[in-house]
Short mmCIF file of C-alpha atoms and ligand atoms in Angstrom, two decimals:
data_model
loop_
_atom_site.label_atom_id
_atom_site.label_comp_id
_atom_site.label_asym_id
_atom_site.label_seq_id
_atom_site.Cartn_x
_atom_site.Cartn_y
_atom_site.Cartn_z
CA MET D 1 51.56 -2.08 36.68
CA ASN D 2 54.07 -4.24 34.85
CA ARG D 3 52.87 -7.79 34.87
CA ALA D 4 54.93 -8.88 31.87
CA LYS D 5 57.79 -11.15 32.83
CA VAL D 6 61.04 -9.67 31.64
CA ASN D 7 62.82 -11.50 28.95
CA GLN D 8 66.35 -11.97 30.37
CA GLY D 9 69.34 -13.74 28.90
CA ASN D 10 67.63 -14.41 25.59
CA ASN D 11 68.36 -17.66 23.87
CA LEU D 12 68.43 -16.14 20.40
CA ALA D 13 67.61 -19.46 18.70
CA ASP D 14 64.20 -19.50 20.44
CA TYR D 15 63.02 -16.45 18.47
CA HIS D 16 61.35 -16.74 15.06
CA ASP D 17 59.43 -14.73 12.54
CA VAL D 18 59.08 -11.12 11.56
CA TRP D 19 56.14 -9.19 12.96
CA VAL D 20 54.48 -5.96 11.97
CA ILE D 21 52.32 -4.27 14.58
CA ALA D 22 49.36 -2.89 12.64
CA GLU D 23 47.71 0.38 13.45
CA GLN D 24 43.97 0.72 13.06
CA ASN D 25 41.49 3.42 13.95
CA GLU D 26 37.80 2.55 14.00
CA GLY D 27 38.65 -0.52 11.92
CA LYS D 28 40.59 1.43 9.26
CA ILE D 29 44.16 0.21 8.81
CA HIS D 30 46.82 2.96 8.71
CA PRO D 31 48.81 3.02 5.39
CA VAL D 32 52.12 2.66 7.28
CA THR D 33 51.04 -0.89 8.16
CA ILE D 34 51.02 -1.86 4.47
CA GLU D 35 54.43 -0.20 4.02
CA LEU D 36 55.84 -2.19 6.96
CA VAL D 37 54.31 -5.38 5.59
CA GLY D 38 56.20 -4.74 2.31
CA GLU D 39 59.48 -4.32 4.20
CA GLY D 40 58.69 -7.13 6.65
CA ARG D 41 58.21 -9.55 3.73
CA LYS D 42 61.70 -8.78 2.42
CA LEU D 43 63.24 -9.28 5.89
CA ALA D 44 61.29 -12.51 6.50
CA ASP D 45 62.42 -13.88 3.13
CA SER D 46 66.07 -12.96 3.87
CA LEU D 47 65.82 -14.75 7.22
CA ALA D 48 63.79 -17.67 5.77
CA LYS D 49 61.17 -16.96 8.43
CA LYS D 50 57.45 -16.23 8.38
CA LEU D 51 55.78 -12.81 8.32
CA ALA D 52 52.98 -12.06 10.77
CA VAL D 53 50.88 -8.95 11.38
CA VAL D 54 49.44 -8.14 14.80
CA VAL D 55 46.15 -6.24 14.97
CA PRO D 56 44.82 -5.14 18.38
CA GLY D 57 41.12 -4.25 18.49
CA ALA D 58 37.63 -5.07 19.72
CA ASP D 59 35.68 -5.40 16.48
CA ALA D 60 38.37 -5.21 13.80
CA GLU D 61 38.44 -8.87 12.77
CA ASP D 62 37.26 -8.19 9.21
CA GLU D 63 39.95 -5.55 8.65
CA ALA D 64 42.54 -7.82 10.27
CA ARG D 65 41.57 -10.65 7.90
CA LYS D 66 42.02 -8.35 4.88
CA LEU D 67 45.73 -8.05 5.72
CA LEU D 68 46.17 -11.69 4.65
CA HIS D 69 45.86 -10.39 1.07
CA TYR D 70 49.29 -8.72 1.36
CA ASN D 71 51.34 -11.95 1.19
CA VAL D 72 51.25 -12.35 4.97
CA ASP D 73 51.70 -15.80 6.57
CA LYS D 74 49.72 -15.07 9.71
CA VAL D 75 47.57 -12.38 11.28
CA TYR D 76 47.31 -12.33 15.07
CA TYR D 77 44.13 -10.52 15.99
CA ILE D 78 44.40 -9.43 19.65
CA LYS D 79 40.77 -9.24 20.59
CA HIS D 80 39.48 -7.57 23.74
CA PRO D 81 36.66 -5.11 24.52
CA LEU D 82 39.22 -2.86 26.24
CA LEU D 83 41.05 -2.50 22.91
CA LYS D 84 38.07 -0.84 21.19
CA ASP D 85 39.84 2.53 21.41
CA PHE D 86 43.56 3.08 21.59
CA SER D 87 45.08 3.34 25.05
CA THR D 88 48.78 3.27 25.78
CA GLU D 89 48.53 0.65 28.50
CA GLY D 90 45.95 -1.51 26.73
CA TYR D 91 48.01 -1.77 23.56
CA ALA D 92 51.44 -2.01 25.20
CA LEU D 93 50.38 -4.68 27.70
CA SER D 94 48.50 -6.89 25.27
CA ILE D 95 51.13 -6.71 22.50
CA SER D 96 53.90 -7.43 25.05
CA GLU D 97 51.97 -10.44 26.32
CA LEU D 98 51.71 -11.86 22.79
CA ILE D 99 55.42 -11.17 22.10
CA LEU D 100 56.46 -12.98 25.29
CA GLU D 101 54.29 -15.95 24.37
CA LYS D 102 55.20 -16.31 20.68
CA GLN D 103 58.77 -14.91 20.67
CA PRO D 104 59.19 -13.12 17.34
CA GLU D 105 62.69 -12.33 16.11
CA VAL D 106 61.90 -8.91 14.61
CA VAL D 107 59.08 -6.49 15.47
CA LEU D 108 58.34 -3.42 13.32
CA LEU D 109 56.06 -0.50 14.21
CA GLY D 110 55.18 2.74 12.41
CA ALA D 111 56.87 5.85 13.81
CA THR D 112 53.44 7.46 14.14
CA SER D 113 52.11 9.08 17.34
CA ILE D 114 50.76 5.69 18.43
CA GLY D 115 53.85 3.72 17.39
CA ARG D 116 56.17 6.19 19.13
CA ASP D 117 54.04 5.96 22.25
CA ILE D 118 53.88 2.18 22.59
CA ALA D 119 57.15 0.95 21.01
CA PRO D 120 59.49 1.96 23.87
CA ARG D 121 57.01 0.65 26.46
CA ILE D 122 56.77 -2.71 24.69
CA ALA D 123 60.58 -2.87 24.39
CA GLY D 124 60.84 -2.15 28.13
CA LYS D 125 58.24 -4.77 29.03
CA VAL D 126 59.79 -7.53 26.95
CA GLY D 127 63.37 -6.57 27.90
CA THR D 128 64.87 -5.63 24.56
CA GLY D 129 66.18 -2.59 22.67
CA LEU D 130 64.48 -0.32 20.16
CA THR D 131 65.81 1.70 17.23
CA ALA D 132 63.47 4.57 16.44
CA ASP D 133 62.87 6.28 13.09
CA CYS D 134 64.76 3.82 10.87
CA THR D 135 65.12 4.72 7.21
CA LYS D 136 66.66 1.42 6.11
CA LEU D 137 66.43 -2.16 7.38
CA GLU D 138 68.40 -5.14 6.14
CA VAL D 139 69.63 -8.49 7.33
CA ASP D 140 73.37 -9.02 7.91
CA GLY D 141 74.49 -11.65 5.41
CA GLU D 142 76.80 -13.34 7.97
CA ASP D 143 75.11 -13.44 11.36
CA HIS D 144 71.53 -12.64 10.27
CA LYS D 145 71.18 -9.76 12.70
CA LEU D 146 68.90 -6.90 11.74
CA LEU D 147 70.87 -3.84 10.59
CA GLN D 148 68.79 -0.81 11.53
CA THR D 149 69.90 2.43 9.88
CA ARG D 150 68.72 5.87 10.98
CA PRO D 151 69.97 9.47 10.77
CA ALA D 152 72.12 10.58 13.71
CA PHE D 153 73.82 13.79 14.84
CA GLY D 154 71.18 16.05 13.33
CA GLY D 155 71.10 14.02 10.13
CA ASN D 156 74.77 14.61 9.36
CA LEU D 157 75.56 10.91 9.38
CA MET D 158 73.67 7.65 9.14
CA ALA D 159 74.11 5.21 12.04
CA THR D 160 73.58 1.47 11.64
CA ILE D 161 72.44 -0.08 14.91
CA VAL D 162 72.21 -3.75 15.93
CA CYS D 163 70.57 -5.39 18.93
CA PRO D 164 73.08 -8.20 19.50
CA LYS D 165 71.98 -9.92 22.71
CA ASN D 166 68.24 -9.49 23.11
CA ARG D 167 65.17 -10.42 21.15
CA PRO D 168 63.02 -9.31 19.50
CA GLN D 169 64.93 -6.74 17.48
CA MET D 170 62.53 -3.80 17.45
CA SER D 171 62.38 -0.83 15.09
CA THR D 172 60.02 1.99 14.26
CA VAL D 173 59.89 3.30 10.68
CA ARG D 174 58.36 6.59 9.63
CA PRO D 175 55.36 6.58 7.29
CA GLY D 176 56.27 7.08 3.64
CA VAL D 177 59.78 5.60 3.90
CA MET D 178 59.13 2.02 2.74
CA GLU D 179 57.21 0.86 -0.32
CA LYS D 180 53.72 -0.54 0.18
CA ALA D 181 53.15 -4.29 -0.15
CA ALA D 182 51.12 -5.36 -3.18
CA TYR D 183 47.54 -6.65 -2.78
CA HIS D 184 46.96 -10.26 -3.91
CA GLN D 185 43.59 -11.80 -4.52
CA GLU D 186 44.74 -15.20 -3.22
CA ILE D 187 45.69 -15.72 0.40
CA HIS D 188 47.84 -18.43 1.93
CA GLY D 189 48.01 -17.31 5.58
CA LYS D 190 45.70 -17.78 8.54
CA LEU D 191 44.14 -15.53 11.18
CA GLU D 192 44.64 -16.50 14.81
CA ILE D 193 42.72 -14.82 17.61
CA PHE D 194 44.61 -14.05 20.81
CA ILE D 195 42.68 -13.03 23.94
CA PRO D 196 44.99 -11.05 26.23
CA SER D 197 44.61 -11.13 30.02
CA LEU D 198 43.89 -7.39 30.09
CA LYS D 199 42.05 -5.91 33.09
CA GLU D 200 40.21 -2.62 33.30
CA GLU D 201 42.26 -1.41 36.29
CA GLU D 202 45.46 -1.75 34.24
CA ILE D 203 44.35 1.07 31.93
CA ARG D 204 44.86 4.37 33.70
CA THR D 205 43.29 6.63 31.08
CA VAL D 206 39.62 7.05 30.26
CA LEU D 207 38.48 8.16 26.81
CA ILE D 208 35.83 10.81 27.38
CA GLU D 209 35.30 12.14 23.89
CA LYS D 210 36.89 12.06 20.43
CA VAL D 211 37.13 15.51 18.83
CA LYS D 212 38.05 15.62 15.14
CA SER D 213 40.45 18.42 14.16
CA ASP D 214 38.86 21.01 11.87
CA LYS D 215 42.24 21.79 10.31
CA LYS D 216 42.46 21.14 6.58
CA LYS D 217 44.06 17.74 6.10
CA VAL D 218 47.45 17.83 4.46
CA ASN D 219 48.23 14.54 2.81
CA LEU D 220 51.86 14.77 1.82
CA ILE D 221 52.43 11.04 2.10
CA ASP D 222 50.02 10.03 -0.68
CA ALA D 223 50.53 13.15 -2.84
CA LYS D 224 51.67 12.49 -6.40
CA VAL D 225 52.88 16.08 -6.76
CA ILE D 226 54.28 18.38 -4.05
CA VAL D 227 55.25 22.02 -4.50
CA SER D 228 57.42 23.06 -1.55
CA GLY D 229 58.50 26.50 -0.44
CA GLY D 230 61.64 27.52 1.43
CA ARG D 231 63.18 30.58 3.04
CA GLY D 232 63.67 31.99 -0.47
CA LEU D 233 59.96 32.92 -0.33
CA LYS D 234 61.09 35.68 2.07
CA ALA D 235 57.72 36.01 3.90
CA PRO D 236 54.55 34.01 4.65
CA GLU D 237 52.85 35.76 1.72
CA GLY D 238 55.34 33.97 -0.55
CA PHE D 239 53.30 30.80 -0.04
CA ALA D 240 50.50 32.33 -2.14
CA LEU D 241 52.75 31.76 -5.16
CA VAL D 242 53.56 28.19 -4.08
CA ARG D 243 49.84 27.46 -3.50
CA ALA D 244 48.93 28.87 -6.91
CA LEU D 245 51.41 26.53 -8.61
CA ALA D 246 50.31 23.58 -6.43
CA GLU D 247 46.71 24.16 -7.51
CA LYS D 248 47.69 24.19 -11.19
CA VAL D 249 49.54 20.89 -10.91
CA ASN D 250 47.02 19.26 -8.56
CA GLY D 251 49.59 19.01 -5.81
CA GLU D 252 49.97 19.48 -2.07
CA VAL D 253 51.95 22.31 -0.51
CA GLY D 254 55.15 21.35 1.28
CA SER D 255 57.69 23.41 3.15
CA SER D 256 61.21 23.44 4.50
CA ARG D 257 61.66 23.62 8.25
CA ALA D 258 63.00 27.18 7.99
CA CYS D 259 59.50 28.42 7.01
CA VAL D 260 57.80 26.34 9.73
CA ASP D 261 60.21 27.66 12.37
CA ALA D 262 59.54 31.20 11.15
CA GLY D 263 55.79 30.62 11.64
CA TRP D 264 54.99 31.08 7.93
CA ILE D 265 53.23 27.72 7.62
CA GLU D 266 52.12 24.84 9.87
CA HIS D 267 54.36 21.91 10.73
CA LEU D 268 51.92 19.55 8.94
CA HIS D 269 53.49 20.83 5.69
CA GLN D 270 57.12 20.25 6.71
CA VAL D 271 59.12 17.83 4.60
CA GLY D 272 62.31 16.31 5.94
CA GLN D 273 63.96 14.53 8.79
CA THR D 274 61.78 16.10 11.45
CA GLY D 275 58.79 16.52 9.15
CA THR D 276 57.16 14.11 6.73
CA THR D 277 59.04 11.70 4.45
CA VAL D 278 57.52 11.86 0.98
CA ARG D 279 57.94 9.99 -2.31
CA PRO D 280 55.78 11.80 -4.90
CA ASP D 281 56.16 11.45 -8.64
CA LEU D 282 57.10 15.13 -8.82
CA TYR D 283 58.65 17.39 -6.14
CA ILE D 284 59.10 21.06 -6.99
CA ALA D 285 61.45 22.82 -4.53
CA CYS D 286 61.04 26.60 -4.63
CA GLY D 287 63.71 28.66 -2.84
CA ILE D 288 64.96 25.66 -0.85
CA SER D 289 68.73 25.28 -0.45
CA GLY D 290 68.77 21.47 -0.10
CA ALA D 291 70.06 20.94 3.44
CA ILE D 292 70.72 17.28 4.27
CA GLN D 293 67.78 17.21 6.71
CA HIS D 294 65.42 18.39 3.96
CA LEU D 295 66.83 15.93 1.42
CA ALA D 296 66.30 13.10 3.93
CA GLY D 297 62.57 13.56 3.46
CA MET D 298 62.22 14.00 -0.32
CA SER D 299 65.15 12.49 -2.20
CA GLU D 300 63.05 9.39 -3.05
CA ALA D 301 60.74 11.52 -5.25
CA LYS D 302 60.66 10.19 -8.82
CA TYR D 303 61.43 13.61 -10.34
CA ILE D 304 62.80 16.64 -8.50
CA VAL D 305 62.60 20.11 -9.99
CA ALA D 306 64.51 22.87 -8.17
CA ILE D 307 64.13 26.61 -8.56
CA ASN D 308 66.86 28.62 -6.85
CA LYS D 309 68.67 31.83 -7.67
CA ASP D 310 71.99 30.45 -6.38
CA PRO D 311 73.56 28.15 -9.00
CA ASN D 312 75.67 26.54 -6.25
CA ALA D 313 72.72 25.59 -4.04
CA PRO D 314 73.07 21.92 -2.95
CA ILE D 315 69.53 21.14 -4.17
CA PHE D 316 70.91 21.27 -7.74
CA LYS D 317 73.07 18.20 -6.95
CA VAL D 318 69.99 16.03 -6.34
CA CYS D 319 67.44 17.46 -8.77
CA ASP D 320 66.51 16.09 -12.19
CA TYR D 321 65.70 19.54 -13.58
CA GLY D 322 67.20 22.74 -12.15
CA ILE D 323 66.09 26.28 -12.92
CA VAL D 324 68.51 29.01 -11.82
CA GLY D 325 66.31 32.04 -11.31
CA ASP D 326 64.12 34.13 -9.03
CA ILE D 327 61.01 32.25 -7.88
CA ASN D 328 58.99 35.45 -8.27
CA GLU D 329 59.65 35.27 -12.00
CA VAL D 330 59.94 31.52 -12.57
CA ILE D 331 56.73 30.39 -10.79
CA PRO D 332 54.44 32.86 -12.62
CA ALA D 333 56.09 31.83 -15.91
CA MET D 334 55.38 28.15 -15.10
CA ILE D 335 51.75 28.93 -14.26
CA GLU D 336 51.38 30.88 -17.49
CA ALA D 337 52.88 28.00 -19.49
CA ILE D 338 50.47 25.50 -17.90
CA ASP D 339 47.53 27.83 -18.62
CA LYS D 340 48.62 28.14 -22.26
CA ASN D 341 48.92 24.38 -22.52
CA GLY D 342 45.43 24.03 -21.05
CA SER D 343 46.34 21.14 -18.74
CA PHE D 344 49.15 19.59 -16.74
CA GLU D 345 50.39 16.01 -16.88
CA ILE D 346 53.55 14.51 -15.43
C1 FAD M 1 68.07 18.11 13.79
C2 FAD M 1 67.62 18.92 12.62
C3 FAD M 1 66.50 18.53 11.94
C4 FAD M 1 66.05 19.25 10.82
N1 FAD M 1 64.94 18.83 10.15
C5 FAD M 1 64.57 19.49 9.02
C6 FAD M 1 63.46 19.04 8.25
O1 FAD M 1 62.75 18.09 8.59
N2 FAD M 1 63.16 19.71 7.12
C7 FAD M 1 63.90 20.79 6.68
O2 FAD M 1 63.55 21.37 5.63
N3 FAD M 1 64.93 21.25 7.41
C8 FAD M 1 65.28 20.64 8.57
N4 FAD M 1 66.32 21.12 9.29
C9 FAD M 1 66.86 22.45 8.93
C10 FAD M 1 67.87 22.40 7.79
O3 FAD M 1 69.16 22.16 8.31
C11 FAD M 1 67.87 23.75 7.04
O4 FAD M 1 68.16 24.78 7.96
C12 FAD M 1 66.58 24.08 6.32
O5 FAD M 1 66.15 22.98 5.54
C13 FAD M 1 66.80 25.30 5.43
O6 FAD M 1 65.58 25.65 4.84
P1 FAD M 1 65.58 26.45 3.44
O7 FAD M 1 66.25 25.64 2.40
O8 FAD M 1 64.18 26.88 3.22
O9 FAD M 1 66.40 27.77 3.81
P2 FAD M 1 67.84 28.23 3.37
O10 FAD M 1 68.85 27.19 3.64
O11 FAD M 1 68.05 29.58 3.96
O12 FAD M 1 67.74 28.37 1.79
C14 FAD M 1 66.98 29.33 1.13
C15 FAD M 1 67.32 29.21 -0.36
O13 FAD M 1 66.50 30.09 -1.09
C16 FAD M 1 67.26 30.62 -2.16
N5 FAD M 1 66.63 31.89 -2.55
C17 FAD M 1 66.57 33.06 -1.85
N6 FAD M 1 65.81 33.97 -2.52
C18 FAD M 1 65.40 33.36 -3.66
C19 FAD M 1 64.61 33.77 -4.75
N7 FAD M 1 64.04 35.00 -4.80
N8 FAD M 1 64.38 32.90 -5.76
C20 FAD M 1 64.95 31.66 -5.75
N9 FAD M 1 65.69 31.21 -4.71
C21 FAD M 1 65.93 32.04 -3.70
C22 FAD M 1 68.66 30.79 -1.60
O14 FAD M 1 69.62 30.79 -2.64
C23 FAD M 1 68.77 29.57 -0.69
O15 FAD M 1 69.36 28.47 -1.38
C24 FAD M 1 66.77 20.41 10.40
C25 FAD M 1 67.92 20.78 11.10
C26 FAD M 1 68.35 20.06 12.18
C27 FAD M 1 69.59 20.48 12.89
#
């Protein structure tokens, strides 16, 4: 049921403020929210507008209030018992209702499973466009439109997209792409509670049970060090070498898509355009050629070390330190050197 009135023939001057739609699970705010708040602040300052964060939930007021510590001007807490657990309709309907009432100029969501689920529905309900998976956002110096940049044509070029006639301008941004906002002890913003007119019959799904995955968690986004393997490993067993080095340097194991497609390792480990975007202090690429789609996910690492037997591999153009050699010789030599040293520090 679509009870939201569609936003036709926008009068652009009626729209104000930059919004971030927060993601929370059992009251815990997803890190991408803090990243979007960091980016949202920059956009709001460029537009001379306010920054607001929207938190849907049933008993998440305390967590919502904490977001005021990230230099946020307002937190809208959408409070309703039906928002206790995530549901596509519950979130999309109540966020759309708030957007139609308050008329923000820009709305940002994380390109997470939840963000990807609700963002297009919200855009449809409020009658605007959506640019998914943005890697860069900026404000046009002349007409103040939001310039939304994302990879296109398989990552071979970057497209900058504008939403010229409708508001809000909506974008999703993948976790790990933007820098987190800083925490401040003082707050200057306020929390406002919004009670949506949500009805039980509008939510077509019923949550029966939550089952936690027993898979080992791979946290590439927060990892300070990542050791990644590519097709140069030759076989799934090659990852034993990568894991051994990752253990020595206290890092996570990453992978190129070639290894994921070959079934050598799970997709959770994939770095790149269709995997995870990472920004560790140290990224060690082992037997990875450096295809543009891989670079899209790791080129923001502080230091990149590449090991490849081909001196012309493109990865050498982006790395800080390059080792031309066979990974089967270089990785054991690195492990031995760390053992001799007794410890590893970046
Ligand atoms: C739409 C789209 C999205 C994509 N998304 C992603 C993505 O998210 N992530 C991603 O990684 N890719 C992605 N790709 C795939 C990407 O284009 C490349 O195919 C992939 O990254 C190649 O992986 P690789 O570097 O491991 O393999 P290869 O390109 O085959 O490179 C293997 C490298 O290993 C080296 N090597 C071989 N043996 C050794 C040895 N013994 N010692 C040292 N070096 C050795 C070789 O010299 C070579 O450079 C995407 C492609 C498309 C079209």
